[in-house]
Short mmCIF file of C-alpha atoms in Angstrom, two decimals:
data_model
loop_
_atom_site.label_atom_id
_atom_site.label_comp_id
_atom_site.label_asym_id
_atom_site.label_seq_id
_atom_site.Cartn_x
_atom_site.Cartn_y
_atom_site.Cartn_z
CA MET A 1446 60.29 -20.52 -46.30
CA LEU A 1447 61.14 -17.02 -44.26
CA TYR A 1448 58.59 -15.43 -46.48
CA HIS A 1449 55.87 -17.66 -45.79
CA ARG A 1450 56.58 -17.58 -42.03
CA ASP A 1451 56.40 -13.94 -41.59
CA HIS A 1452 53.27 -13.80 -44.09
CA LYS A 1453 51.42 -16.49 -42.02
CA GLU A 1454 52.50 -14.42 -38.61
CA ARG A 1455 51.20 -11.18 -40.55
CA GLN A 1456 48.09 -12.91 -41.26
CA GLY A 1457 47.56 -14.40 -37.85
CA SER A 1458 48.26 -10.85 -36.06
CA ARG A 1459 45.38 -9.31 -38.22
CA THR A 1460 43.33 -12.34 -37.24
CA LYS A 1461 43.75 -11.42 -33.69
CA ASP A 1462 43.45 -7.77 -34.09
CA GLY A 1463 40.24 -8.24 -36.06
CA THR A 1464 38.67 -10.55 -33.41
CA ALA A 1465 39.86 -8.10 -30.74
CA MET A 1466 38.02 -5.05 -32.48
CA ARG A 1467 35.03 -7.55 -32.92
CA VAL A 1468 35.11 -8.32 -29.12
CA ILE A 1469 35.38 -4.48 -28.38
CA PHE A 1470 32.38 -3.56 -30.76
CA THR A 1471 30.35 -6.02 -29.42
CA LYS A 1472 30.86 -5.11 -25.98
CA GLU A 1473 30.18 -1.60 -26.65
CA LEU A 1474 27.01 -2.27 -28.72
CA LYS A 1475 25.75 -4.20 -25.62
CA MET A 1476 26.31 -1.01 -23.52
CA VAL A 1477 24.33 1.47 -25.95
CA ALA A 1478 21.65 -1.36 -26.31
CA ASP A 1479 21.55 -1.39 -22.19
CA ASP A 1480 21.16 2.27 -22.19
CA LEU A 1481 18.49 2.26 -24.81
CA ASP A 1482 16.46 -0.14 -22.68
CA ARG A 1483 16.71 2.11 -19.93
CA LEU A 1484 15.64 5.03 -21.84
CA SER A 1485 12.39 3.19 -23.25
CA LYS A 1486 11.83 2.11 -19.50
CA GLY A 1487 11.98 5.52 -18.45
CA VAL A 1488 9.73 6.73 -21.04
CA HIS A 1489 7.16 4.26 -20.07
CA LEU A 1490 7.50 5.53 -16.66
CA ALA A 1491 7.00 8.96 -17.60
CA ILE A 1492 3.88 8.70 -19.57
CA ASP A 1493 2.14 6.38 -16.95
CA GLN A 1494 3.12 9.42 -14.34
CA ALA A 1495 1.99 11.89 -16.49
CA GLY A 1496 -1.46 10.39 -17.17
CA LYS A 1497 -2.07 9.83 -13.23
CA ALA A 1498 -0.99 13.47 -12.94
CA LEU A 1499 -3.44 14.40 -15.56
CA LEU A 1500 -6.38 12.48 -14.48
CA ASP A 1501 -5.94 12.39 -10.59
CA SER A 1502 -4.90 16.15 -10.53
CA ASP A 1503 -1.54 15.17 -8.80
CA ILE A 1504 0.76 17.93 -8.68
CA ASP A 1505 3.64 15.71 -6.91
CA THR A 1506 3.43 13.36 -9.68
CA ALA A 1507 3.12 15.98 -12.26
CA GLN A 1508 6.42 17.84 -10.92
CA ALA A 1509 8.15 14.43 -10.64
CA VAL A 1510 7.87 13.85 -14.58
CA ILE A 1511 8.86 17.20 -15.38
CA ASP A 1512 11.94 16.98 -13.10
CA GLY A 1513 12.66 13.40 -14.55
CA ASP A 1514 12.90 14.71 -17.91
CA ALA A 1515 16.45 15.86 -17.73
CA ALA A 1516 17.39 12.49 -16.95
CA LEU A 1517 16.10 11.16 -20.08
CA ASP A 1518 17.57 14.10 -22.09
CA LYS A 1519 20.88 13.17 -20.80
CA LEU A 1520 20.75 9.32 -21.47
CA GLU A 1521 19.94 10.13 -25.04
CA ASN A 1522 22.69 12.50 -25.25
CA ASP A 1523 24.82 9.40 -24.17
CA ILE A 1524 23.38 7.20 -26.63
CA LEU A 1525 24.08 9.51 -29.10
CA ASN A 1526 27.54 10.10 -28.22
CA HIS A 1527 28.46 6.50 -28.06
CA CYS A 1528 26.81 5.72 -31.37
CA VAL A 1529 29.00 8.45 -32.69
CA THR A 1530 32.22 6.83 -31.28
CA LEU A 1531 31.53 3.59 -32.58
CA LEU A 1532 30.96 4.90 -35.97
CA ALA A 1533 34.23 6.91 -36.05
CA GLN A 1534 36.41 4.07 -34.27
CA GLN A 1535 34.79 0.73 -35.62
CA SER A 1536 33.41 1.81 -39.07
CA PRO A 1537 30.70 -0.68 -38.76
CA VAL A 1538 28.99 -2.11 -41.96
CA ALA A 1539 26.11 -4.01 -42.90
CA THR A 1540 23.93 -5.26 -40.23
CA ASP A 1541 26.23 -3.65 -37.64
CA LEU A 1542 25.92 -0.15 -39.22
CA ARG A 1543 22.26 -0.61 -39.43
CA MET A 1544 22.16 -1.50 -35.56
CA VAL A 1545 24.10 1.68 -34.84
CA VAL A 1546 22.26 4.18 -37.08
CA SER A 1547 18.73 2.92 -35.84
CA THR A 1548 19.70 3.20 -32.31
CA LEU A 1549 20.57 6.80 -32.84
CA ARG A 1550 17.01 7.23 -34.42
CA LEU A 1551 15.45 5.21 -31.77
CA ALA A 1552 16.98 7.06 -28.73
CA ALA A 1553 16.18 10.63 -30.48
CA THR A 1554 12.61 9.26 -30.69
CA PHE A 1555 12.05 7.94 -27.37
CA GLU A 1556 13.44 11.46 -26.28
CA ARG A 1557 10.82 13.21 -27.83
CA MET A 1558 8.12 10.93 -26.64
CA GLY A 1559 9.62 11.82 -23.11
CA ASP A 1560 8.95 15.58 -24.07
CA LEU A 1561 5.64 14.70 -24.61
CA ALA A 1562 5.14 13.22 -21.43
CA ARG A 1563 6.38 16.36 -19.81
CA HIS A 1564 3.87 18.76 -21.97
CA ILE A 1565 1.17 16.66 -20.11
CA ALA A 1566 2.36 16.89 -16.82
CA GLU A 1567 3.03 20.59 -17.40
CA THR A 1568 -0.55 20.93 -18.36
CA ALA A 1569 -1.87 19.23 -15.37
CA ARG A 1570 0.45 21.39 -13.10
CA ARG A 1571 -1.00 24.57 -14.71
CA ALA A 1572 -4.38 23.67 -14.09
CA TYR A 1573 -4.09 22.46 -10.42
CA PRO A 1574 -5.81 22.27 -8.18
CA GLN A 1575 -8.73 21.80 -11.05
CA CYS A 1576 -8.40 18.89 -13.43
CA ALA A 1577 -7.17 20.17 -16.99
CA ILE A 1578 -9.83 18.08 -18.57
CA ASP A 1579 -13.93 18.34 -18.19
CA ASP A 1580 -15.56 15.41 -17.05
CA SER A 1581 -17.12 15.17 -20.42
CA ALA A 1582 -13.64 14.63 -21.92
CA ARG A 1583 -12.54 12.11 -19.18
CA GLU A 1584 -13.52 8.68 -20.95
CA VAL A 1585 -11.76 9.99 -24.15
CA PHE A 1586 -8.48 10.61 -22.28
CA GLU A 1587 -8.80 7.50 -19.89
CA GLN A 1588 -8.53 5.35 -23.09
CA MET A 1589 -6.04 7.60 -24.92
CA GLN A 1590 -3.86 7.00 -21.80
CA GLN A 1591 -4.58 3.39 -21.54
CA PHE A 1592 -3.41 2.72 -25.34
CA VAL A 1593 -0.29 4.63 -24.95
CA SER A 1594 0.79 3.27 -21.46
CA HIS A 1595 0.18 0.08 -23.42
CA ALA A 1596 2.07 0.69 -26.56
CA SER A 1597 5.03 2.00 -24.42
CA ALA A 1598 5.42 -1.13 -22.36
CA GLN A 1599 5.08 -2.94 -25.40
CA LEU A 1600 7.93 -1.43 -27.05
CA THR A 1601 10.29 -2.08 -24.05
CA THR A 1602 9.27 -5.58 -24.63
CA ILE A 1603 10.12 -5.82 -28.29
CA LEU A 1604 13.37 -4.12 -27.64
CA ASP A 1605 13.93 -7.16 -25.40
CA THR A 1606 12.39 -9.86 -27.62
CA ARG A 1607 12.79 -8.41 -30.92
CA ASP A 1608 9.17 -9.42 -31.75
CA VAL A 1609 8.53 -8.33 -35.40
CA ARG A 1610 5.07 -9.41 -35.03
CA MET A 1611 4.17 -7.43 -31.93
CA ALA A 1612 5.56 -4.49 -33.59
CA GLU A 1613 3.46 -4.69 -36.51
CA ARG A 1614 0.23 -5.29 -34.78
CA LEU A 1615 1.23 -2.17 -32.41
CA ILE A 1616 1.62 -0.13 -35.87
CA ILE A 1617 -1.97 -1.29 -37.13
CA ASN A 1618 -3.82 -0.53 -33.92
CA ASP A 1619 -2.25 3.23 -33.90
CA ASP A 1620 -5.56 3.80 -35.95
CA LYS A 1621 -7.50 3.27 -32.65
CA LEU A 1622 -5.80 6.39 -30.88
CA ASP A 1623 -6.26 8.63 -34.02
CA ALA A 1624 -9.83 7.95 -33.72
CA LEU A 1625 -9.92 9.03 -30.12
CA HIS A 1626 -7.97 12.20 -31.18
CA GLU A 1627 -10.69 13.06 -33.61
CA LYS A 1628 -12.90 12.77 -30.56
CA THR A 1629 -11.11 15.40 -28.80
CA PHE A 1630 -11.74 17.59 -31.83
CA GLU A 1631 -15.47 16.95 -31.79
CA LEU A 1632 -15.87 18.05 -28.16
CA ALA A 1633 -13.81 21.09 -28.70
CA THR A 1634 -15.97 21.98 -31.62
CA SER A 1635 -19.38 21.05 -30.08
CA ASP A 1636 -21.88 23.95 -29.19
CA ALA A 1637 -23.15 21.72 -26.35
CA TRP A 1638 -19.78 21.72 -24.52
CA PRO A 1639 -19.83 24.17 -21.81
CA ALA A 1640 -16.13 24.95 -21.48
CA SER A 1641 -13.98 27.81 -21.15
CA ARG A 1642 -11.29 28.98 -23.67
CA GLN A 1643 -8.35 27.53 -21.31
CA GLN A 1644 -10.32 24.39 -21.34
CA ILE A 1645 -10.83 24.12 -25.15
CA ILE A 1646 -7.10 24.88 -25.63
CA ASP A 1647 -5.74 22.19 -22.82
CA LEU A 1648 -8.23 19.86 -24.55
CA VAL A 1649 -6.97 20.25 -28.19
CA LEU A 1650 -3.27 20.44 -26.87
CA LEU A 1651 -3.50 17.18 -24.90
CA GLY A 1652 -5.22 15.57 -27.64
CA ARG A 1653 -2.29 16.53 -29.72
CA TYR A 1654 0.20 15.28 -27.25
CA TYR A 1655 -1.31 11.89 -26.72
CA GLU A 1656 -1.49 11.62 -30.54
CA ARG A 1657 2.11 12.51 -31.05
CA PHE A 1658 3.16 9.96 -28.57
CA GLY A 1659 1.40 7.30 -30.33
CA ASP A 1660 2.98 8.61 -33.63
CA HIS A 1661 6.34 8.24 -32.17
CA ALA A 1662 5.77 4.73 -30.81
CA VAL A 1663 4.77 3.71 -34.28
CA SER A 1664 7.86 5.28 -35.57
CA VAL A 1665 9.78 3.32 -32.96
CA ALA A 1666 8.10 -0.02 -33.85
CA ARG A 1667 8.99 0.67 -37.66
CA MET A 1668 12.40 1.04 -36.54
CA LEU A 1669 12.68 -1.76 -34.49
CA VAL A 1670 11.20 -4.22 -37.37
CA TYR A 1671 13.90 -2.62 -39.82
CA MET A 1672 16.71 -3.04 -37.23
CA VAL A 1673 15.59 -6.68 -37.13
CA SER A 1674 14.69 -7.49 -40.57
CA GLY A 1675 16.26 -4.95 -42.77
CA PHE A 1676 13.10 -4.54 -44.38
CA ASP A 1677 11.89 -0.79 -45.16
CA PRO A 1678 10.31 0.56 -41.73
CA THR A 1679 7.84 2.89 -43.86
CA LYS A 1680 6.27 -0.77 -45.25
CA GLU A 1681 2.87 -1.16 -44.01
CA PRO A 1682 2.79 -4.59 -42.44
CA GLN A 1683 0.71 -7.33 -43.96
CA LEU A 1684 -1.81 -7.87 -41.03
CA GLU A 1685 -5.71 -7.22 -40.89
CA ARG A 1686 -6.67 -3.91 -39.58
CA ASP A 1687 -8.88 -5.16 -37.07
CA GLN A 1688 -6.09 -7.26 -35.40
CA GLU A 1689 -5.81 -6.47 -31.61
CA VAL A 1690 -2.76 -5.61 -29.77
CA SER A 1691 -1.60 -8.33 -27.43
#
């Protein structure tokens, strides 16, 4: 009888310990998720402001983006440290492990997106008081800005709603940004475009910054699909290519 009573007491203690650890893990994971949400919103604000700085030759907004990048870097570092602590102390497995590892990768990718927004703002600041883009290139960059702004806003929504279909549509529609990027090369190599050497350099670099921002947005969308469903994030979603982002 004594053995059975001691055995039950030990089982009960382990159950309580396991429950307590689970509560702690869930609480810690929620804190990390909140930080990731703040990071995604910070990146969305940064790319919005970077576009305004570029298209409006707004040096104050450009400087705000440049100065604000340090906060995004710190937030990414906080998420990294928190996730490493979770891995070391909680030893998560299966779905929990996927969530923590995916969060690590998401934070790193969002941070790179913030860097690209800073690069756009730095280009705008360097060209001030002139605009870094020629009038003939304005329409292309307005469309690129609209695309990345919409995509970054969608990422914050997907983080909150776990909407896999929205993530898949974002991935599909990246082709549109790639096509706009191609137009920047056409302009840069056109003999009919009377641009200075610096304008050509800025055009090519800005096109690349926007294109890479879009690529990172796709990477985030793929990781979110993986986080939610467990499917390989490199697998092409089964959607028609002409489906619009909504």
